[in-house]
Structure formats: C-alpha cells, structure tokens
Amino acid sequence: MHKKEILKELVEHLFDFDNEFQEEKEYSMADFVGYLNVRYAVQPATIRNIAGEEEKWIKEDDDVNTDISTLLVFMYRYAVVYFKKALKEGPINTLDEFSFLIVLMTYPSLSKTELVQKLIMEKTSGVEVIKRLLKNELIEEFDNPNDKRSVLVAITAKGKEELASLFPKMGLVGSVIVGNLTSAEVSSLSFLLRKLDYYHNDIFLHHRNLSLEELRDRKDL
C-alpha cells in the first residue's frame, strides 16, 4: 500500500471515529490510536478455560457479551487483590477510600451526594466510606453556604499527604494490572473502557430504574 493510500484510509478512519463519538466533548490522539488498534488488532492470545465438561448446553448457548461481563468481574477481583497489597499500611484501607480521595483532590469541595455519584456507588455505601475518611481526618465536612440542606466535604492536608505517599505504589498496581498487554493493546483497552464508562454512567445517573429489557432496547443511550 502506498503512502497516499494509507493517508487516505487514515483520514477516513478519523471521520468514522469522529462520527461515532460525536457526543464526546473532547478526545485525544490516544483515543484515536486506541480506536485504530481495536480495528486492526488480530494477534491471538493465550486464554484459560474455566468451564468443565458437564452441561454442554451452557457452552452451546454462550455468547461473547456474557463472556465479557464475566471477565470484567474477574478483572475487578484481580485488581482488588493488587490494591490491597498497596494499601496494607496507613490510614487508607480500601480502594473506595483511595478513589474518594483522588476525586476530592481535583475539586475544592463536593457535596456528599456529588462525590458518591461520581464514584458510582449506592448512597448508603458511599456514606460509610465518607464516615471512615472523616474519622481518620483525611477529609473534612462543612455547611454548604449556597444550600443549607447540603454538606460539603474536602480533602485535608493529611489526606493529601497520605494520598501522595501512595502514588508510587499505585503506579506499580497499574503496571501489574495491564500485565502482558502491549502498548497498543493498553491504548485500545483504555479507549474501550472509557467508552463503556461514558455509556453506563449515563444509565447510572438517569436511567437505572429501567429494566434490563428496557435498557437493551433503548436507542438513545
């Protein structure tokens, strides 16, 4: 293939990418590279099989979407194991606590509801995380001057210090989690996961009372 043909095909892919993700406010070169990697990834991978020989009808009825859902759950469980290794010392004890602090690090303050929603948690579970962070003086709470019904939370100097001390270990966790993926595959995975997060976050915030059938059949999500 000549250079002009490659360039022409690249431009066509860019327009396809832009049309497909026109709802995104911004995207980067890494997003576009990830998109291309998904289109052209053909390298086979060594995989493990967790299924036994019984109940062959389950295998016959299996589909790739169910497989992806199961593997995402597995990846979460692997990640939790690695995060626990990084968090075994200090006042930050769980991945949820770490995530809450990371988000608060990027805002002057947030209401408790805003914080919980950004971390995709149910209110009761999120409030428990906030209570633990308050107890350990990693965050502080104060009245919202613009809304007397609301309480704001912000990260404390101690919280920032503890968070900063964990960054090197969290970098190691990230390296372990991406495992044997190539740089191109990491870029592709990042692109795909952020695309899914954008889709499911809208459901979580605005449509989570719908049934599975209704969610499946919606065309405007």
PDB file of C-alpha atoms in Angstrom:
ATOM      1  CA  MET A   1       0.000   0.000   0.000  1.00  0.00           C
ATOM      2  CA  HIS A   2       1.354   3.422  -0.991  1.00  0.00           C
ATOM      3  CA  LYS A   3       1.712   6.348   1.417  1.00  0.00           C
ATOM      4  CA  LYS A   4      -1.157   8.251  -0.200  1.00  0.00           C
ATOM      5  CA  GLU A   5      -3.468   5.250   0.172  1.00  0.00           C
ATOM      6  CA  ILE A   6      -2.522   4.847   3.827  1.00  0.00           C
ATOM      7  CA  LEU A   7      -3.083   8.555   4.450  1.00  0.00           C
ATOM      8  CA  LYS A   8      -6.457   8.436   2.681  1.00  0.00           C
ATOM      9  CA  GLU A   9      -7.528   5.433   4.750  1.00  0.00           C
ATOM     10  CA  LEU A  10      -6.310   7.132   7.928  1.00  0.00           C
ATOM     11  CA  VAL A  11      -8.387  10.235   7.201  1.00  0.00           C
ATOM     12  CA  GLU A  12     -11.447   8.075   6.515  1.00  0.00           C
ATOM     13  CA  HIS A  13     -10.962   6.348   9.866  1.00  0.00           C
ATOM     14  CA  LEU A  14     -10.669   9.732  11.572  1.00  0.00           C
ATOM     15  CA  PHE A  15     -14.023  10.823  10.156  1.00  0.00           C
ATOM     16  CA  ASP A  16     -15.588   7.492  11.163  1.00  0.00           C
ATOM     17  CA  PHE A  17     -14.156   7.912  14.650  1.00  0.00           C
ATOM     18  CA  ASP A  18     -15.480  11.458  14.920  1.00  0.00           C
ATOM     19  CA  ASN A  19     -18.950  10.431  13.737  1.00  0.00           C
ATOM     20  CA  GLU A  20     -19.097   7.513  16.129  1.00  0.00           C
ATOM     21  CA  PHE A  21     -18.053   9.572  19.147  1.00  0.00           C
ATOM     22  CA  GLN A  22     -19.549  12.938  18.319  1.00  0.00           C
ATOM     23  CA  GLU A  23     -21.210  13.072  21.765  1.00  0.00           C
ATOM     24  CA  GLU A  24     -17.785  13.199  23.409  1.00  0.00           C
ATOM     25  CA  LYS A  25     -16.816  16.786  24.164  1.00  0.00           C
ATOM     26  CA  GLU A  26     -13.130  16.075  23.657  1.00  0.00           C
ATOM     27  CA  TYR A  27     -10.953  13.200  22.587  1.00  0.00           C
ATOM     28  CA  SER A  28      -7.218  12.808  22.270  1.00  0.00           C
ATOM     29  CA  MET A  29      -4.755  11.218  19.880  1.00  0.00           C
ATOM     30  CA  ALA A  30      -4.548   8.312  22.337  1.00  0.00           C
ATOM     31  CA  ASP A  31      -8.299   7.776  21.911  1.00  0.00           C
ATOM     32  CA  PHE A  32      -7.943   7.707  18.134  1.00  0.00           C
ATOM     33  CA  VAL A  33      -4.969   5.338  18.300  1.00  0.00           C
ATOM     34  CA  GLY A  34      -6.988   3.087  20.591  1.00  0.00           C
ATOM     35  CA  TYR A  35      -9.813   3.129  18.055  1.00  0.00           C
ATOM     36  CA  LEU A  36      -7.409   2.097  15.295  1.00  0.00           C
ATOM     37  CA  ASN A  37      -5.895  -0.628  17.444  1.00  0.00           C
ATOM     38  CA  VAL A  38      -9.335  -2.108  18.008  1.00  0.00           C
ATOM     39  CA  ARG A  39      -9.979  -2.096  14.260  1.00  0.00           C
ATOM     40  CA  TYR A  40      -6.702  -3.799  13.373  1.00  0.00           C
ATOM     41  CA  ALA A  41      -5.923  -5.981  16.397  1.00  0.00           C
ATOM     42  CA  VAL A  42      -5.582  -9.558  15.171  1.00  0.00           C
ATOM     43  CA  GLN A  43      -2.916 -11.071  17.431  1.00  0.00           C
ATOM     44  CA  PRO A  44      -4.216 -14.243  19.136  1.00  0.00           C
ATOM     45  CA  ALA A  45      -3.948 -14.549  22.901  1.00  0.00           C
ATOM     46  CA  THR A  46      -3.424 -17.446  25.280  1.00  0.00           C
ATOM     47  CA  ILE A  47      -6.523 -17.801  27.441  1.00  0.00           C
ATOM     48  CA  ARG A  48      -7.661 -20.072  30.261  1.00  0.00           C
ATOM     49  CA  ASN A  49     -10.830 -22.110  30.223  1.00  0.00           C
ATOM     50  CA  ILE A  50     -12.828 -22.219  33.473  1.00  0.00           C
ATOM     51  CA  ALA A  51     -15.651 -24.409  32.164  1.00  0.00           C
ATOM     52  CA  GLY A  52     -15.880 -28.141  32.804  1.00  0.00           C
ATOM     53  CA  GLU A  53     -17.210 -30.864  30.552  1.00  0.00           C
ATOM     54  CA  GLU A  54     -20.674 -31.054  32.108  1.00  0.00           C
ATOM     55  CA  GLU A  55     -23.757 -29.147  30.967  1.00  0.00           C
ATOM     56  CA  LYS A  56     -22.674 -28.730  27.355  1.00  0.00           C
ATOM     57  CA  TRP A  57     -25.890 -26.830  26.611  1.00  0.00           C
ATOM     58  CA  ILE A  58     -24.448 -23.914  28.583  1.00  0.00           C
ATOM     59  CA  LYS A  59     -21.477 -23.782  26.228  1.00  0.00           C
ATOM     60  CA  GLU A  60     -23.711 -24.001  23.189  1.00  0.00           C
ATOM     61  CA  ASP A  61     -25.799 -21.086  24.473  1.00  0.00           C
ATOM     62  CA  ASP A  62     -22.762 -18.999  25.455  1.00  0.00           C
ATOM     63  CA  ASP A  63     -22.157 -15.623  23.824  1.00  0.00           C
ATOM     64  CA  VAL A  64     -19.301 -13.161  23.769  1.00  0.00           C
ATOM     65  CA  ASN A  65     -21.245 -10.452  25.653  1.00  0.00           C
ATOM     66  CA  THR A  66     -21.745 -12.727  28.652  1.00  0.00           C
ATOM     67  CA  ASP A  67     -18.091 -13.696  28.438  1.00  0.00           C
ATOM     68  CA  ILE A  68     -17.027 -10.040  28.540  1.00  0.00           C
ATOM     69  CA  SER A  69     -19.255  -9.371  31.550  1.00  0.00           C
ATOM     70  CA  THR A  70     -17.729 -12.295  33.431  1.00  0.00           C
ATOM     71  CA  LEU A  71     -14.175 -11.288  32.552  1.00  0.00           C
ATOM     72  CA  LEU A  72     -14.777  -7.711  33.726  1.00  0.00           C
ATOM     73  CA  VAL A  73     -15.854  -9.088  37.104  1.00  0.00           C
ATOM     74  CA  PHE A  74     -12.716 -11.239  37.209  1.00  0.00           C
ATOM     75  CA  MET A  75     -10.524  -8.239  36.381  1.00  0.00           C
ATOM     76  CA  TYR A  76     -12.109  -6.261  39.211  1.00  0.00           C
ATOM     77  CA  ARG A  77     -11.321  -9.092  41.630  1.00  0.00           C
ATOM     78  CA  TYR A  78      -7.721  -9.298  40.446  1.00  0.00           C
ATOM     79  CA  ALA A  79      -7.378  -5.529  40.821  1.00  0.00           C
ATOM     80  CA  VAL A  80      -8.731  -5.612  44.385  1.00  0.00           C
ATOM     81  CA  VAL A  81      -6.040  -8.153  45.335  1.00  0.00           C
ATOM     82  CA  TYR A  82      -3.295  -5.876  43.987  1.00  0.00           C
ATOM     83  CA  PHE A  83      -4.764  -2.738  45.546  1.00  0.00           C
ATOM     84  CA  LYS A  84      -4.860  -4.449  48.943  1.00  0.00           C
ATOM     85  CA  LYS A  85      -1.120  -5.038  48.684  1.00  0.00           C
ATOM     86  CA  ALA A  86      -0.576  -1.326  48.086  1.00  0.00           C
ATOM     87  CA  LEU A  87      -2.924  -0.277  50.903  1.00  0.00           C
ATOM     88  CA  LYS A  88      -1.826  -2.673  53.631  1.00  0.00           C
ATOM     89  CA  GLU A  89      -0.142   0.136  55.596  1.00  0.00           C
ATOM     90  CA  GLY A  90      -1.503   3.553  56.533  1.00  0.00           C
ATOM     91  CA  PRO A  91      -4.953   5.028  57.191  1.00  0.00           C
ATOM     92  CA  ILE A  92      -6.275   4.492  53.641  1.00  0.00           C
ATOM     93  CA  ASN A  93      -7.569   0.936  53.812  1.00  0.00           C
ATOM     94  CA  THR A  94      -9.772   0.326  50.781  1.00  0.00           C
ATOM     95  CA  LEU A  95      -9.892   1.077  47.084  1.00  0.00           C
ATOM     96  CA  ASP A  96     -13.096   3.056  47.656  1.00  0.00           C
ATOM     97  CA  GLU A  97     -11.383   5.313  50.188  1.00  0.00           C
ATOM     98  CA  PHE A  98      -8.488   5.881  47.806  1.00  0.00           C
ATOM     99  CA  SER A  99     -10.879   6.662  44.938  1.00  0.00           C
ATOM    100  CA  PHE A 100     -12.859   9.151  47.025  1.00  0.00           C
ATOM    101  CA  LEU A 101      -9.681  10.997  47.950  1.00  0.00           C
ATOM    102  CA  ILE A 102      -8.446  11.049  44.354  1.00  0.00           C
ATOM    103  CA  VAL A 103     -11.668  12.711  43.223  1.00  0.00           C
ATOM    104  CA  LEU A 104     -11.635  15.231  46.092  1.00  0.00           C
ATOM    105  CA  MET A 105      -8.040  16.084  45.222  1.00  0.00           C
ATOM    106  CA  THR A 106      -9.333  17.592  41.974  1.00  0.00           C
ATOM    107  CA  TYR A 107     -12.101  19.752  43.487  1.00  0.00           C
ATOM    108  CA  PRO A 108     -12.126  22.487  46.138  1.00  0.00           C
ATOM    109  CA  SER A 109     -15.104  20.641  47.643  1.00  0.00           C
ATOM    110  CA  LEU A 110     -18.083  18.493  46.706  1.00  0.00           C
ATOM    111  CA  SER A 111     -21.389  17.670  48.290  1.00  0.00           C
ATOM    112  CA  LYS A 112     -21.600  14.150  49.665  1.00  0.00           C
ATOM    113  CA  THR A 113     -24.151  13.245  47.011  1.00  0.00           C
ATOM    114  CA  GLU A 114     -21.958  14.540  44.192  1.00  0.00           C
ATOM    115  CA  LEU A 115     -18.970  12.611  45.491  1.00  0.00           C
ATOM    116  CA  VAL A 116     -20.867   9.349  45.857  1.00  0.00           C
ATOM    117  CA  GLN A 117     -22.364   9.645  42.369  1.00  0.00           C
ATOM    118  CA  LYS A 118     -19.001  10.321  40.759  1.00  0.00           C
ATOM    119  CA  LEU A 119     -17.694   7.076  42.249  1.00  0.00           C
ATOM    120  CA  ILE A 120     -20.713   5.077  41.015  1.00  0.00           C
ATOM    121  CA  MET A 121     -21.831   3.910  44.452  1.00  0.00           C
ATOM    122  CA  GLU A 122     -25.126   3.499  46.230  1.00  0.00           C
ATOM    123  CA  LYS A 123     -25.753   6.281  48.748  1.00  0.00           C
ATOM    124  CA  THR A 124     -25.575   4.114  51.886  1.00  0.00           C
ATOM    125  CA  SER A 125     -22.270   2.519  50.872  1.00  0.00           C
ATOM    126  CA  GLY A 126     -20.801   5.869  49.875  1.00  0.00           C
ATOM    127  CA  VAL A 127     -21.789   7.483  53.168  1.00  0.00           C
ATOM    128  CA  GLU A 128     -19.962   4.725  55.056  1.00  0.00           C
ATOM    129  CA  VAL A 129     -16.787   5.451  53.093  1.00  0.00           C
ATOM    130  CA  ILE A 130     -17.133   9.160  53.884  1.00  0.00           C
ATOM    131  CA  LYS A 131     -17.573   8.379  57.593  1.00  0.00           C
ATOM    132  CA  ARG A 132     -14.332   6.395  57.658  1.00  0.00           C
ATOM    133  CA  LEU A 133     -12.439   9.175  55.887  1.00  0.00           C
ATOM    134  CA  LEU A 134     -13.811  11.751  58.335  1.00  0.00           C
ATOM    135  CA  LYS A 135     -12.864   9.568  61.304  1.00  0.00           C
ATOM    136  CA  ASN A 136      -9.281   9.313  60.049  1.00  0.00           C
ATOM    137  CA  GLU A 137      -9.193  13.081  59.385  1.00  0.00           C
ATOM    138  CA  LEU A 138      -8.444  12.528  55.705  1.00  0.00           C
ATOM    139  CA  ILE A 139     -11.377  14.748  54.728  1.00  0.00           C
ATOM    140  CA  GLU A 140     -13.388  17.454  56.465  1.00  0.00           C
ATOM    141  CA  GLU A 141     -17.034  18.459  56.211  1.00  0.00           C
ATOM    142  CA  PHE A 142     -18.704  21.851  56.462  1.00  0.00           C
ATOM    143  CA  ASP A 143     -22.009  23.519  55.649  1.00  0.00           C
ATOM    144  CA  ASN A 144     -22.715  24.479  52.074  1.00  0.00           C
ATOM    145  CA  PRO A 145     -23.060  28.296  52.033  1.00  0.00           C
ATOM    146  CA  ASN A 146     -25.319  28.062  48.969  1.00  0.00           C
ATOM    147  CA  ASP A 147     -27.605  25.300  50.232  1.00  0.00           C
ATOM    148  CA  LYS A 148     -28.402  24.832  53.915  1.00  0.00           C
ATOM    149  CA  ARG A 149     -29.659  21.308  53.242  1.00  0.00           C
ATOM    150  CA  SER A 150     -26.306  20.232  51.829  1.00  0.00           C
ATOM    151  CA  VAL A 151     -22.985  19.409  53.481  1.00  0.00           C
ATOM    152  CA  LEU A 152     -19.711  19.761  51.597  1.00  0.00           C
ATOM    153  CA  VAL A 153     -16.596  17.647  52.013  1.00  0.00           C
ATOM    154  CA  ALA A 154     -12.999  18.447  51.092  1.00  0.00           C
ATOM    155  CA  ILE A 155      -9.688  16.656  51.369  1.00  0.00           C
ATOM    156  CA  THR A 156      -7.455  17.716  54.270  1.00  0.00           C
ATOM    157  CA  ALA A 157      -3.716  18.338  54.298  1.00  0.00           C
ATOM    158  CA  LYS A 158      -3.322  14.940  55.963  1.00  0.00           C
ATOM    159  CA  GLY A 159      -5.403  13.350  53.226  1.00  0.00           C
ATOM    160  CA  LYS A 160      -3.239  14.905  50.515  1.00  0.00           C
ATOM    161  CA  GLU A 161      -0.089  13.746  52.270  1.00  0.00           C
ATOM    162  CA  GLU A 162      -1.316  10.170  52.649  1.00  0.00           C
ATOM    163  CA  LEU A 163      -2.516  10.126  49.057  1.00  0.00           C
ATOM    164  CA  ALA A 164       0.801  11.405  47.714  1.00  0.00           C
ATOM    165  CA  SER A 165       2.668   8.688  49.612  1.00  0.00           C
ATOM    166  CA  LEU A 166       0.602   6.044  47.798  1.00  0.00           C
ATOM    167  CA  PHE A 167       1.138   7.272  44.243  1.00  0.00           C
ATOM    168  CA  PRO A 168       4.327   5.238  43.597  1.00  0.00           C
ATOM    169  CA  LYS A 169       2.650   2.025  44.774  1.00  0.00           C
ATOM    170  CA  MET A 170      -0.464   2.763  42.749  1.00  0.00           C
ATOM    171  CA  GLY A 171       1.732   3.166  39.701  1.00  0.00           C
ATOM    172  CA  LEU A 172       3.047  -0.325  40.383  1.00  0.00           C
ATOM    173  CA  VAL A 173      -0.510  -1.615  40.720  1.00  0.00           C
ATOM    174  CA  GLY A 174      -1.363  -0.161  37.325  1.00  0.00           C
ATOM    175  CA  SER A 175       1.669  -1.819  35.753  1.00  0.00           C
ATOM    176  CA  VAL A 176       0.725  -5.180  37.243  1.00  0.00           C
ATOM    177  CA  ILE A 177      -2.926  -4.912  36.173  1.00  0.00           C
ATOM    178  CA  VAL A 178      -2.177  -4.264  32.486  1.00  0.00           C
ATOM    179  CA  GLY A 179       0.005  -7.358  32.689  1.00  0.00           C
ATOM    180  CA  ASN A 180       1.137  -8.788  29.364  1.00  0.00           C
ATOM    181  CA  LEU A 181      -0.671  -6.291  27.131  1.00  0.00           C
ATOM    182  CA  THR A 182       1.356  -4.440  24.534  1.00  0.00           C
ATOM    183  CA  SER A 183       1.379  -0.637  24.442  1.00  0.00           C
ATOM    184  CA  ALA A 184      -1.090  -0.724  21.559  1.00  0.00           C
ATOM    185  CA  GLU A 185      -3.384  -3.078  23.478  1.00  0.00           C
ATOM    186  CA  VAL A 186      -3.231  -0.868  26.573  1.00  0.00           C
ATOM    187  CA  SER A 187      -4.256   2.099  24.442  1.00  0.00           C
ATOM    188  CA  SER A 188      -7.111   0.082  22.932  1.00  0.00           C
ATOM    189  CA  LEU A 189      -8.309  -1.141  26.317  1.00  0.00           C
ATOM    190  CA  SER A 190      -8.246   2.369  27.771  1.00  0.00           C
ATOM    191  CA  PHE A 191     -10.268   3.664  24.837  1.00  0.00           C
ATOM    192  CA  LEU A 192     -12.871   0.892  25.074  1.00  0.00           C
ATOM    193  CA  LEU A 193     -13.271   1.094  28.840  1.00  0.00           C
ATOM    194  CA  ARG A 194     -13.730   4.862  28.769  1.00  0.00           C
ATOM    195  CA  LYS A 195     -16.303   4.462  26.012  1.00  0.00           C
ATOM    196  CA  LEU A 196     -18.212   1.941  28.143  1.00  0.00           C
ATOM    197  CA  ASP A 197     -17.883   4.131  31.234  1.00  0.00           C
ATOM    198  CA  TYR A 198     -19.409   7.080  29.379  1.00  0.00           C
ATOM    199  CA  TYR A 199     -22.327   4.907  28.268  1.00  0.00           C
ATOM    200  CA  HIS A 200     -23.016   3.246  31.611  1.00  0.00           C
ATOM    201  CA  ASN A 201     -22.517   6.392  33.679  1.00  0.00           C
ATOM    202  CA  ASP A 202     -25.462   7.986  31.883  1.00  0.00           C
ATOM    203  CA  ILE A 203     -27.560   4.932  32.747  1.00  0.00           C
ATOM    204  CA  PHE A 204     -26.419   5.053  36.366  1.00  0.00           C
ATOM    205  CA  LEU A 205     -27.297   8.730  36.734  1.00  0.00           C
ATOM    206  CA  HIS A 206     -30.506   8.940  34.707  1.00  0.00           C
ATOM    207  CA  HIS A 207     -31.947   5.552  33.730  1.00  0.00           C
ATOM    208  CA  ARG A 208     -31.059   2.960  36.362  1.00  0.00           C
ATOM    209  CA  ASN A 209     -34.703   2.319  37.273  1.00  0.00           C
ATOM    210  CA  LEU A 210     -35.325   0.824  33.840  1.00  0.00           C
ATOM    211  CA  SER A 211     -35.498  -2.942  33.449  1.00  0.00           C
ATOM    212  CA  LEU A 212     -32.760  -4.853  31.645  1.00  0.00           C
ATOM    213  CA  GLU A 213     -35.065  -5.313  28.677  1.00  0.00           C
ATOM    214  CA  GLU A 214     -35.769  -1.575  28.525  1.00  0.00           C
ATOM    215  CA  LEU A 215     -32.069  -0.757  28.755  1.00  0.00           C
ATOM    216  CA  ARG A 216     -31.267  -3.231  25.997  1.00  0.00           C
ATOM    217  CA  ASP A 217     -33.906  -1.788  23.671  1.00  0.00           C
ATOM    218  CA  ARG A 218     -33.141   1.906  24.190  1.00  0.00           C
ATOM    219  CA  LYS A 219     -31.641   3.556  21.132  1.00  0.00           C
ATOM    220  CA  ASP A 220     -30.865   6.973  22.584  1.00  0.00           C
ATOM    221  CA  LEU A 221     -28.311   5.943  25.225  1.00  0.00           C
TER     222      LEU A 221
END
